[in-house]
Amino acid sequence: MIDVQTHIRVKNLSVWYGKQQALNQINIRIPDKRITAIIGPSGCGKSTLLKSFNRLIELQEGVKITGHVLVDGEDINDPKVEVTHLRKKMGLLSQKPQVLPMSIYENVAYGLKIHGVNGKKNLDPTVEHYLQEANLWEEVKDRLHTPASKLSTGQQQRLCLARGLAVEPEVILGDEPTSALDPLSAECIEHRFLKLKEKYTIVLVTHILRQAKRLADYVVFLYLGNLIEHGPAEEFFKNPKDPKTRAYISGGFIEETTRKASG
Amino acid sequence: MAWRKIEENIFKFLMVLATAVVVGSLALILITVLFKGLPALNLDMLTKTPQGGYYIGKGGGILNAILGSLVLGLGATFLAFLISMPLVIYLHLYLNTRSNRARLIRFILDLLWGIPSIVYGAVGFTLMVFLGLQSSLLAGIITVAMLIMPIMTRSMDEVFKLIPFELKETSFALGATRLETAVKVILRQALPGIVTAVLMAFGRGIGDAASVLFTAGFTDSLPYSLFKPVATLPLAIFFQLGTPFPEVRERGYAAAFVLTLIVLIISVVTRIFSARFSKNIIR
Ligand SMILES: Nc1ncnc2c1ncn2[C@@H]1O[C@H](COP(=O)(O)OP(=O)(O)OP(=O)(O)O)[C@@H](O)[C@H]1O
Ligand SMILES: [Mg+2]
């Protein structure tokens, strides 16, 4: 086990969408100042888990949550918790990059203004800084005040990264943050994450096993809403304990293993 | 094979026909009011109030009704907006779309939309008497606002329904409150739709005769007080078309032309403006 220091701790977390259960009794500790990768096949509950960390999940119709998510020792579902503070602290980059209906500049400035940064003098350098962090500055510096929706999908994804970083979260929750990027930009963002983990705790959902191997210090493997296996990356990839994990990381079909295991 | 082609052609024909009916209706209305009203349409008509004997064919114009309708229409639209806008924000940011409360609100609004305007007129009149008001601009504004509020709210509601859920999610994820999300993100995205909804409601309000008949009254003077009766174009049309004098009936058509023109102009101008506002919108 790496470090004991942990920002986020999940205890017996279950989530239902209506009658359908999306997460079943999840227990994990997310190590601080590390990159934790959440992997698993499509529909296994990765986004659901991530959105449980900043309570975005409760916006869904008919969602039911049991169990606890503790951030800094505090249950985030406690009525005392100010949800806007929680969400500022837990920056989420959602799976589908969603720009806001405003200019490129305003997109980055939006979160800043909400949290009290005002005035061109304060905003301008900050906006530039985070656009550079997201590796987008060079492409957009001459058209900062044009609509963000005109950017390409990959550029939008990087804009969302810049916007997310600009509010200075303590934890970055990335839901496949490089899914819309070309290999070069993806690599660039990956490097960025490796740097960012010095300052931030990072949780990344990824479909790309190689990406998980390249980046992750810690790996969480979900399957059909269940936590199958989790552990330090090296061990996880070298010595997977569960047959399902073994099948998944060797590219085999889990279905087959499960069928064999059960019958 | 041949039958399917025939089928296709029949439907094409029906669609062209439907389009023609729509375009034709607009053309018919414009042509009718233009041709029947044109002889009476002159500068006096637009710039003067009715002089003595106006309703038997003597001099003057309908400026009282033009200004009256504009003031009443704007007032009612503004009042309705003050109710509609918060209500729509409440429906979309504070309630779950499928919650019972949201359903109930929508159901009531749909009922209100369906109630004939003469009923609003009657209720407005009762309310007015109860409050000790006489027929007045204020009573008219309140009544017309009641009439157009459901229309405005439900049209905005439909626009808000089209806003991607992710937009809300994104703003919340950055730590924004519901109100910040509503005002800084959702309203921006919905702006052209809001403008259209307001415009629709204004058009409906300015053109309605039944709701203002008892509540706003009628007068030959220009609107000058909230508590005094006010003239409106629909009633001016109504009264003038009801006279036995051909030249007065002609003026009725001229008034109808003016009313149609006001609605058209406002609709065009607003569209130009909303196009300018919508450059940042996500499609
Ligand atoms: N709003 C919702 N209503 C109902 N069911 C939902 C909702 N959101 C997700 N689900 C279901 O919950 C399960 C987990 O979804 P989730 O989005 O967390 O999966 P995921 O692991 O992120 O998948 P992907 O890799 O495709 O993004 C899926 O079966 C999905 O169909
Ligand atoms: Mg997902």
PDB file of C-alpha atoms in Angstrom, chain A:
ATOM      1  CA  MET A   1       0.000   0.000   0.000  1.00  0.00           C
ATOM      2  CA  ILE A   2       1.299   3.409  -0.868  1.00  0.00           C
ATOM      3  CA  ASP A   3       0.948   6.224   1.555  1.00  0.00           C
ATOM      4  CA  VAL A   4      -1.770   6.487   4.143  1.00  0.00           C
ATOM      5  CA  GLN A   5      -2.499  10.147   3.589  1.00  0.00           C
ATOM      6  CA  THR A   6      -5.829  10.384   1.860  1.00  0.00           C
ATOM      7  CA  HIS A   7      -8.193  13.069   0.805  1.00  0.00           C
ATOM      8  CA  ILE A   8     -10.918  10.866  -0.472  1.00  0.00           C
ATOM      9  CA  ARG A   9     -12.215   7.787   1.186  1.00  0.00           C
ATOM     10  CA  VAL A  10     -15.143   5.782  -0.068  1.00  0.00           C
ATOM     11  CA  LYS A  11     -17.087   3.637   2.363  1.00  0.00           C
ATOM     12  CA  ASN A  12     -19.760   1.151   1.308  1.00  0.00           C
ATOM     13  CA  LEU A  13     -20.873   3.384  -1.512  1.00  0.00           C
ATOM     14  CA  SER A  14     -23.811   2.155  -3.577  1.00  0.00           C
ATOM     15  CA  VAL A  15     -25.607   4.124  -6.260  1.00  0.00           C
ATOM     16  CA  TRP A  16     -28.862   3.345  -8.029  1.00  0.00           C
ATOM     17  CA  TYR A  17     -30.413   5.020 -11.045  1.00  0.00           C
ATOM     18  CA  GLY A  18     -34.049   4.270 -10.367  1.00  0.00           C
ATOM     19  CA  LYS A  19     -34.102   0.529  -9.926  1.00  0.00           C
ATOM     20  CA  GLN A  20     -30.844  -0.077 -11.714  1.00  0.00           C
ATOM     21  CA  GLN A  21     -27.840  -0.368  -9.474  1.00  0.00           C
ATOM     22  CA  ALA A  22     -24.752   1.297 -10.905  1.00  0.00           C
ATOM     23  CA  LEU A  23     -22.343   0.888  -7.984  1.00  0.00           C
ATOM     24  CA  ASN A  24     -22.338  -1.814  -5.365  1.00  0.00           C
ATOM     25  CA  GLN A  25     -20.669  -1.424  -1.973  1.00  0.00           C
ATOM     26  CA  ILE A  26     -17.506   0.333  -3.070  1.00  0.00           C
ATOM     27  CA  ASN A  27     -14.714   0.785  -0.533  1.00  0.00           C
ATOM     28  CA  ILE A  28     -11.515   2.585  -1.502  1.00  0.00           C
ATOM     29  CA  ARG A  29      -9.024   5.145  -0.329  1.00  0.00           C
ATOM     30  CA  ILE A  30      -7.643   7.451  -2.965  1.00  0.00           C
ATOM     31  CA  PRO A  31      -3.994   8.230  -2.203  1.00  0.00           C
ATOM     32  CA  ASP A  32      -2.982  11.880  -2.064  1.00  0.00           C
ATOM     33  CA  LYS A  33      -0.705  13.544  -4.594  1.00  0.00           C
ATOM     34  CA  ARG A  34      -0.857  10.502  -6.805  1.00  0.00           C
ATOM     35  CA  ILE A  35      -2.604   9.540  -9.962  1.00  0.00           C
ATOM     36  CA  THR A  36      -5.298   6.977  -9.433  1.00  0.00           C
ATOM     37  CA  ALA A  37      -6.690   5.366 -12.553  1.00  0.00           C
ATOM     38  CA  ILE A  38     -10.190   3.954 -12.620  1.00  0.00           C
ATOM     39  CA  ILE A  39     -10.478   1.348 -15.331  1.00  0.00           C
ATOM     40  CA  GLY A  40     -13.142  -1.033 -16.463  1.00  0.00           C
ATOM     41  CA  PRO A  41     -15.376  -1.767 -19.425  1.00  0.00           C
ATOM     42  CA  SER A  42     -17.962   0.706 -20.652  1.00  0.00           C
ATOM     43  CA  GLY A  43     -20.981   1.048 -18.391  1.00  0.00           C
ATOM     44  CA  CYS A  44     -19.273  -0.393 -15.321  1.00  0.00           C
ATOM     45  CA  GLY A  45     -19.843   2.738 -13.249  1.00  0.00           C
ATOM     46  CA  LYS A  46     -16.631   4.731 -13.649  1.00  0.00           C
ATOM     47  CA  SER A  47     -18.311   8.042 -14.366  1.00  0.00           C
ATOM     48  CA  THR A  48     -20.842   7.356 -11.647  1.00  0.00           C
ATOM     49  CA  LEU A  49     -18.066   6.854  -9.116  1.00  0.00           C
ATOM     50  CA  LEU A  50     -16.298  10.006 -10.202  1.00  0.00           C
ATOM     51  CA  LYS A  51     -19.467  12.078 -10.040  1.00  0.00           C
ATOM     52  CA  SER A  52     -20.133  10.744  -6.549  1.00  0.00           C
ATOM     53  CA  PHE A  53     -16.968  12.481  -5.424  1.00  0.00           C
ATOM     54  CA  ASN A  54     -18.296  15.978  -6.056  1.00  0.00           C
ATOM     55  CA  ARG A  55     -21.998  15.211  -5.653  1.00  0.00           C
ATOM     56  CA  LEU A  56     -22.723  15.921  -9.269  1.00  0.00           C
ATOM     57  CA  ILE A  57     -24.463  12.577  -9.265  1.00  0.00           C
ATOM     58  CA  GLU A  58     -27.354  13.975  -7.284  1.00  0.00           C
ATOM     59  CA  LEU A  59     -28.469  16.042 -10.256  1.00  0.00           C
ATOM     60  CA  GLN A  60     -29.599  12.870 -12.000  1.00  0.00           C
ATOM     61  CA  GLU A  61     -33.280  12.066 -11.799  1.00  0.00           C
ATOM     62  CA  GLY A  62     -34.217   9.294  -9.433  1.00  0.00           C
ATOM     63  CA  VAL A  63     -30.729   8.646  -8.148  1.00  0.00           C
ATOM     64  CA  LYS A  64     -30.300   6.924  -4.786  1.00  0.00           C
ATOM     65  CA  ILE A  65     -27.042   6.910  -2.873  1.00  0.00           C
ATOM     66  CA  THR A  66     -26.098   4.936   0.220  1.00  0.00           C
ATOM     67  CA  GLY A  67     -22.779   4.780   2.018  1.00  0.00           C
ATOM     68  CA  HIS A  68     -20.251   7.518   2.479  1.00  0.00           C
ATOM     69  CA  VAL A  69     -17.697   9.510   0.611  1.00  0.00           C
ATOM     70  CA  LEU A  70     -15.332  11.197   3.011  1.00  0.00           C
ATOM     71  CA  VAL A  71     -13.296  14.146   1.833  1.00  0.00           C
ATOM     72  CA  ASP A  72     -10.806  15.341   4.399  1.00  0.00           C
ATOM     73  CA  GLY A  73     -12.568  13.175   6.926  1.00  0.00           C
ATOM     74  CA  GLU A  74     -15.900  14.865   6.341  1.00  0.00           C
ATOM     75  CA  ASP A  75     -18.873  13.083   4.840  1.00  0.00           C
ATOM     76  CA  ILE A  76     -19.698  15.067   1.723  1.00  0.00           C
ATOM     77  CA  ASN A  77     -23.377  14.249   1.975  1.00  0.00           C
ATOM     78  CA  ASP A  78     -23.558  15.853   5.374  1.00  0.00           C
ATOM     79  CA  PRO A  79     -25.999  18.768   5.331  1.00  0.00           C
ATOM     80  CA  LYS A  80     -23.291  20.988   6.808  1.00  0.00           C
ATOM     81  CA  VAL A  81     -21.178  20.660   3.690  1.00  0.00           C
ATOM     82  CA  GLU A  82     -21.350  23.587   1.321  1.00  0.00           C
ATOM     83  CA  VAL A  83     -21.698  21.845  -2.003  1.00  0.00           C
ATOM     84  CA  THR A  84     -20.206  24.707  -3.998  1.00  0.00           C
ATOM     85  CA  HIS A  85     -17.040  24.556  -1.894  1.00  0.00           C
ATOM     86  CA  LEU A  86     -16.878  20.819  -2.334  1.00  0.00           C
ATOM     87  CA  ARG A  87     -17.181  21.140  -6.087  1.00  0.00           C
ATOM     88  CA  LYS A  88     -14.563  23.835  -6.261  1.00  0.00           C
ATOM     89  CA  LYS A  89     -12.243  21.584  -4.306  1.00  0.00           C
ATOM     90  CA  MET A  90     -12.978  18.556  -6.489  1.00  0.00           C
ATOM     91  CA  GLY A  91     -12.494  19.778 -10.055  1.00  0.00           C
ATOM     92  CA  LEU A  92     -14.279  17.500 -12.485  1.00  0.00           C
ATOM     93  CA  LEU A  93     -13.409  17.266 -16.154  1.00  0.00           C
ATOM     94  CA  SER A  94     -16.405  15.556 -17.625  1.00  0.00           C
ATOM     95  CA  GLN A  95     -16.346  12.853 -20.248  1.00  0.00           C
ATOM     96  CA  LYS A  96     -17.917  14.950 -22.946  1.00  0.00           C
ATOM     97  CA  PRO A  97     -16.157  18.314 -23.146  1.00  0.00           C
ATOM     98  CA  GLN A  98     -18.836  20.908 -22.601  1.00  0.00           C
ATOM     99  CA  VAL A  99     -17.941  24.504 -23.286  1.00  0.00           C
ATOM    100  CA  LEU A 100     -20.106  27.252 -21.849  1.00  0.00           C
ATOM    101  CA  PRO A 101     -22.042  29.559 -24.180  1.00  0.00           C
ATOM    102  CA  MET A 102     -19.484  32.344 -24.040  1.00  0.00           C
ATOM    103  CA  SER A 103     -16.106  33.287 -25.452  1.00  0.00           C
ATOM    104  CA  ILE A 104     -12.927  31.276 -24.935  1.00  0.00           C
ATOM    105  CA  TYR A 105     -11.664  33.829 -22.468  1.00  0.00           C
ATOM    106  CA  GLU A 106     -14.923  33.933 -20.532  1.00  0.00           C
ATOM    107  CA  ASN A 107     -14.987  30.158 -20.318  1.00  0.00           C
ATOM    108  CA  VAL A 108     -11.771  30.161 -18.336  1.00  0.00           C
ATOM    109  CA  ALA A 109     -12.735  33.272 -16.405  1.00  0.00           C
ATOM    110  CA  TYR A 110     -16.156  31.905 -15.470  1.00  0.00           C
ATOM    111  CA  GLY A 111     -15.031  29.768 -12.561  1.00  0.00           C
ATOM    112  CA  LEU A 112     -12.593  32.446 -11.426  1.00  0.00           C
ATOM    113  CA  LYS A 113     -15.281  35.096 -11.288  1.00  0.00           C
ATOM    114  CA  ILE A 114     -17.609  32.820  -9.374  1.00  0.00           C
ATOM    115  CA  HIS A 115     -14.952  32.339  -6.768  1.00  0.00           C
ATOM    116  CA  GLY A 116     -14.229  35.992  -6.409  1.00  0.00           C
ATOM    117  CA  VAL A 117     -11.441  36.833  -8.845  1.00  0.00           C
ATOM    118  CA  ASN A 118     -12.459  39.989 -10.627  1.00  0.00           C
ATOM    119  CA  GLY A 119     -11.117  42.694 -12.858  1.00  0.00           C
ATOM    120  CA  LYS A 120      -9.187  42.428 -16.089  1.00  0.00           C
ATOM    121  CA  LYS A 121      -5.906  42.960 -14.311  1.00  0.00           C
ATOM    122  CA  ASN A 122      -6.326  39.862 -12.201  1.00  0.00           C
ATOM    123  CA  LEU A 123      -8.115  37.770 -14.774  1.00  0.00           C
ATOM    124  CA  ASP A 124      -5.972  38.305 -17.861  1.00  0.00           C
ATOM    125  CA  PRO A 125      -2.737  36.749 -16.574  1.00  0.00           C
ATOM    126  CA  THR A 126      -4.593  33.912 -14.851  1.00  0.00           C
ATOM    127  CA  VAL A 127      -6.548  33.033 -17.945  1.00  0.00           C
ATOM    128  CA  GLU A 128      -3.381  33.038 -20.003  1.00  0.00           C
ATOM    129  CA  HIS A 129      -1.575  30.926 -17.439  1.00  0.00           C
ATOM    130  CA  TYR A 130      -4.169  28.165 -17.392  1.00  0.00           C
ATOM    131  CA  LEU A 131      -4.619  28.162 -21.129  1.00  0.00           C
ATOM    132  CA  GLN A 132      -0.897  27.550 -21.299  1.00  0.00           C
ATOM    133  CA  GLU A 133      -1.173  24.837 -18.676  1.00  0.00           C
ATOM    134  CA  ALA A 134      -3.693  23.125 -20.922  1.00  0.00           C
ATOM    135  CA  ASN A 135      -1.473  23.576 -23.948  1.00  0.00           C
ATOM    136  CA  LEU A 136      -4.029  25.678 -25.772  1.00  0.00           C
ATOM    137  CA  TRP A 137      -2.683  29.196 -25.502  1.00  0.00           C
ATOM    138  CA  GLU A 138      -0.734  29.296 -28.752  1.00  0.00           C
ATOM    139  CA  GLU A 139      -3.762  28.210 -30.733  1.00  0.00           C
ATOM    140  CA  VAL A 140      -6.232  30.648 -29.257  1.00  0.00           C
ATOM    141  CA  LYS A 141      -4.301  33.700 -28.107  1.00  0.00           C
ATOM    142  CA  ASP A 142      -5.437  35.706 -31.119  1.00  0.00           C
ATOM    143  CA  ARG A 143      -9.084  34.840 -30.792  1.00  0.00           C
ATOM    144  CA  LEU A 144      -9.740  34.791 -27.093  1.00  0.00           C
ATOM    145  CA  HIS A 145     -12.975  36.676 -27.503  1.00  0.00           C
ATOM    146  CA  THR A 146     -14.567  34.469 -30.115  1.00  0.00           C
ATOM    147  CA  PRO A 147     -17.182  31.867 -29.194  1.00  0.00           C
ATOM    148  CA  ALA A 148     -15.731  28.789 -27.538  1.00  0.00           C
ATOM    149  CA  SER A 149     -18.186  26.585 -29.390  1.00  0.00           C
ATOM    150  CA  LYS A 150     -16.252  27.284 -32.598  1.00  0.00           C
ATOM    151  CA  LEU A 151     -13.231  25.365 -31.311  1.00  0.00           C
ATOM    152  CA  SER A 152     -12.577  21.816 -32.434  1.00  0.00           C
ATOM    153  CA  THR A 153     -13.528  19.024 -30.052  1.00  0.00           C
ATOM    154  CA  GLY A 154      -9.954  18.444 -29.007  1.00  0.00           C
ATOM    155  CA  GLN A 155      -9.451  22.141 -28.389  1.00  0.00           C
ATOM    156  CA  GLN A 156     -12.672  22.219 -26.412  1.00  0.00           C
ATOM    157  CA  GLN A 157     -11.390  19.405 -24.242  1.00  0.00           C
ATOM    158  CA  ARG A 158      -8.229  21.334 -23.508  1.00  0.00           C
ATOM    159  CA  LEU A 159     -10.297  24.459 -22.841  1.00  0.00           C
ATOM    160  CA  CYS A 160     -12.313  22.465 -20.312  1.00  0.00           C
ATOM    161  CA  LEU A 161      -9.050  21.385 -18.713  1.00  0.00           C
ATOM    162  CA  ALA A 162      -7.900  24.987 -18.477  1.00  0.00           C
ATOM    163  CA  ARG A 163     -11.236  26.053 -17.059  1.00  0.00           C
ATOM    164  CA  GLY A 164     -11.149  23.240 -14.521  1.00  0.00           C
ATOM    165  CA  LEU A 165      -7.606  23.998 -13.409  1.00  0.00           C
ATOM    166  CA  ALA A 166      -8.303  27.705 -13.159  1.00  0.00           C
ATOM    167  CA  VAL A 167     -10.520  27.328 -10.093  1.00  0.00           C
ATOM    168  CA  GLU A 168      -7.543  25.681  -8.381  1.00  0.00           C
ATOM    169  CA  PRO A 169      -9.099  22.482  -7.158  1.00  0.00           C
ATOM    170  CA  GLU A 170      -7.271  20.268  -4.698  1.00  0.00           C
ATOM    171  CA  VAL A 171      -8.361  17.159  -6.478  1.00  0.00           C
ATOM    172  CA  ILE A 172      -8.684  16.677 -10.202  1.00  0.00           C
ATOM    173  CA  LEU A 173     -11.286  14.203 -11.337  1.00  0.00           C
ATOM    174  CA  GLY A 174     -10.749  13.485 -15.011  1.00  0.00           C
ATOM    175  CA  ASP A 175     -13.292  11.442 -16.907  1.00  0.00           C
ATOM    176  CA  GLU A 176     -11.343  10.289 -19.943  1.00  0.00           C
ATOM    177  CA  PRO A 177      -9.802  13.705 -20.330  1.00  0.00           C
ATOM    178  CA  THR A 178      -7.858  12.798 -23.438  1.00  0.00           C
ATOM    179  CA  SER A 179     -10.535  10.863 -25.285  1.00  0.00           C
ATOM    180  CA  ALA A 180     -11.054  13.500 -27.948  1.00  0.00           C
ATOM    181  CA  LEU A 181      -7.394  14.321 -28.487  1.00  0.00           C
ATOM    182  CA  ASP A 182      -4.874  13.311 -31.109  1.00  0.00           C
ATOM    183  CA  PRO A 183      -1.935  11.280 -29.780  1.00  0.00           C
ATOM    184  CA  LEU A 184       0.324  14.315 -29.642  1.00  0.00           C
ATOM    185  CA  SER A 185      -2.022  16.501 -27.615  1.00  0.00           C
ATOM    186  CA  ALA A 186      -2.927  13.515 -25.483  1.00  0.00           C
ATOM    187  CA  GLU A 187       0.714  12.965 -24.700  1.00  0.00           C
ATOM    188  CA  CYS A 188       1.087  16.592 -23.873  1.00  0.00           C
ATOM    189  CA  ILE A 189      -1.819  16.444 -21.448  1.00  0.00           C
ATOM    190  CA  GLU A 190      -0.451  13.247 -19.942  1.00  0.00           C
ATOM    191  CA  HIS A 191       2.830  15.016 -19.228  1.00  0.00           C
ATOM    192  CA  ARG A 192       0.811  17.813 -17.721  1.00  0.00           C
ATOM    193  CA  PHE A 193      -0.891  15.374 -15.377  1.00  0.00           C
ATOM    194  CA  LEU A 194       2.420  13.893 -14.329  1.00  0.00           C
ATOM    195  CA  LYS A 195       3.493  17.388 -13.363  1.00  0.00           C
ATOM    196  CA  LEU A 196       0.215  18.273 -11.759  1.00  0.00           C
ATOM    197  CA  LYS A 197       0.349  15.358  -9.381  1.00  0.00           C
ATOM    198  CA  GLU A 198       3.056  17.135  -7.451  1.00  0.00           C
ATOM    199  CA  LYS A 199       0.377  19.557  -6.371  1.00  0.00           C
ATOM    200  CA  TYR A 200      -2.898  17.774  -6.862  1.00  0.00           C
ATOM    201  CA  THR A 201      -4.518  14.460  -6.150  1.00  0.00           C
ATOM    202  CA  ILE A 202      -5.664  13.119  -9.471  1.00  0.00           C
ATOM    203  CA  VAL A 203      -8.282  10.532 -10.292  1.00  0.00           C
ATOM    204  CA  LEU A 204      -8.479   9.566 -13.942  1.00  0.00           C
ATOM    205  CA  VAL A 205     -11.003   7.420 -15.672  1.00  0.00           C
ATOM    206  CA  THR A 206      -9.492   5.882 -18.724  1.00  0.00           C
ATOM    207  CA  HIS A 207     -10.336   3.312 -21.335  1.00  0.00           C
ATOM    208  CA  ILE A 208      -6.778   3.075 -22.473  1.00  0.00           C
ATOM    209  CA  LEU A 209      -4.859   0.497 -20.481  1.00  0.00           C
ATOM    210  CA  ARG A 210      -1.547   1.758 -21.752  1.00  0.00           C
ATOM    211  CA  GLN A 211      -2.441   5.202 -20.516  1.00  0.00           C
ATOM    212  CA  ALA A 212      -3.222   3.775 -17.096  1.00  0.00           C
ATOM    213  CA  LYS A 213       0.126   2.008 -17.109  1.00  0.00           C
ATOM    214  CA  ARG A 214       1.951   5.159 -18.143  1.00  0.00           C
ATOM    215  CA  LEU A 215       0.317   7.444 -15.608  1.00  0.00           C
ATOM    216  CA  ALA A 216      -1.185   5.633 -12.700  1.00  0.00           C
ATOM    217  CA  ASP A 217       0.355   5.085  -9.291  1.00  0.00           C
ATOM    218  CA  TYR A 218      -2.749   3.367  -8.111  1.00  0.00           C
ATOM    219  CA  VAL A 219      -5.388   1.454 -10.057  1.00  0.00           C
ATOM    220  CA  VAL A 220      -9.024   0.745  -9.362  1.00  0.00           C
ATOM    221  CA  PHE A 221     -10.804  -1.840 -11.481  1.00  0.00           C
ATOM    222  CA  LEU A 222     -14.572  -1.803 -11.685  1.00  0.00           C
ATOM    223  CA  TYR A 223     -16.779  -4.323 -13.348  1.00  0.00           C
ATOM    224  CA  LEU A 224     -20.575  -4.171 -13.488  1.00  0.00           C
ATOM    225  CA  GLY A 225     -20.681  -1.771 -10.586  1.00  0.00           C
ATOM    226  CA  ASN A 226     -18.467  -3.900  -8.371  1.00  0.00           C
ATOM    227  CA  LEU A 227     -14.990  -3.093  -7.215  1.00  0.00           C
ATOM    228  CA  ILE A 228     -13.054  -6.092  -8.416  1.00  0.00           C
ATOM    229  CA  GLU A 229      -9.525  -5.147  -7.543  1.00  0.00           C
ATOM    230  CA  HIS A 230      -7.463  -2.153  -6.556  1.00  0.00           C
ATOM    231  CA  GLY A 231      -3.874  -1.583  -5.646  1.00  0.00           C
ATOM    232  CA  PRO A 232      -0.580   0.090  -6.514  1.00  0.00           C
ATOM    233  CA  ALA A 233      -0.188   0.199 -10.265  1.00  0.00           C
ATOM    234  CA  GLU A 234       2.925  -1.888 -10.569  1.00  0.00           C
ATOM    235  CA  GLU A 235       1.542  -4.719  -8.543  1.00  0.00           C
ATOM    236  CA  PHE A 236      -1.864  -4.422 -10.150  1.00  0.00           C
ATOM    237  CA  PHE A 237      -0.517  -4.836 -13.644  1.00  0.00           C
ATOM    238  CA  LYS A 238       2.154  -7.398 -12.802  1.00  0.00           C
ATOM    239  CA  ASN A 239       0.255  -9.590 -10.420  1.00  0.00           C
ATOM    240  CA  PRO A 240      -3.470  -9.197 -10.805  1.00  0.00           C
ATOM    241  CA  LYS A 241      -5.165 -11.368  -8.271  1.00  0.00           C
ATOM    242  CA  ASP A 242      -8.653 -11.641  -9.627  1.00  0.00           C
ATOM    243  CA  PRO A 243      -9.204 -13.697 -12.810  1.00  0.00           C
ATOM    244  CA  LYS A 244     -11.452 -10.918 -14.153  1.00  0.00           C
ATOM    245  CA  THR A 245      -8.671  -8.393 -13.776  1.00  0.00           C
ATOM    246  CA  ARG A 246      -6.258 -10.746 -15.441  1.00  0.00           C
ATOM    247  CA  ALA A 247      -8.634 -11.218 -18.336  1.00  0.00           C
ATOM    248  CA  TYR A 248      -9.301  -7.486 -18.654  1.00  0.00           C
ATOM    249  CA  ILE A 249      -5.712  -6.340 -18.651  1.00  0.00           C
ATOM    250  CA  SER A 250      -4.629  -9.046 -21.016  1.00  0.00           C
ATOM    251  CA  GLY A 251      -7.371  -7.924 -23.361  1.00  0.00           C
ATOM    252  CA  GLY A 252      -9.444 -11.059 -22.952  1.00  0.00           C
ATOM    253  CA  PHE A 253     -13.192 -11.074 -22.627  1.00  0.00           C
ATOM    254  CA  ILE A 254     -14.381 -10.823 -19.080  1.00  0.00           C
ATOM    255  CA  GLU A 255     -17.670 -12.375 -20.045  1.00  0.00           C
ATOM    256  CA  GLU A 256     -15.860 -15.562 -20.867  1.00  0.00           C
ATOM    257  CA  THR A 257     -13.989 -15.696 -17.590  1.00  0.00           C
ATOM    258  CA  THR A 258     -17.127 -15.016 -15.626  1.00  0.00           C
ATOM    259  CA  ARG A 259     -18.966 -17.718 -17.458  1.00  0.00           C
ATOM    260  CA  LYS A 260     -16.159 -20.177 -16.863  1.00  0.00           C
ATOM    261  CA  ALA A 261     -15.937 -19.185 -13.244  1.00  0.00           C
ATOM    262  CA  SER A 262     -19.630 -19.532 -12.617  1.00  0.00           C
ATOM    263  CA  GLY A 263     -20.291 -22.694 -14.586  1.00  0.00           C
TER     264      GLY A 263
END
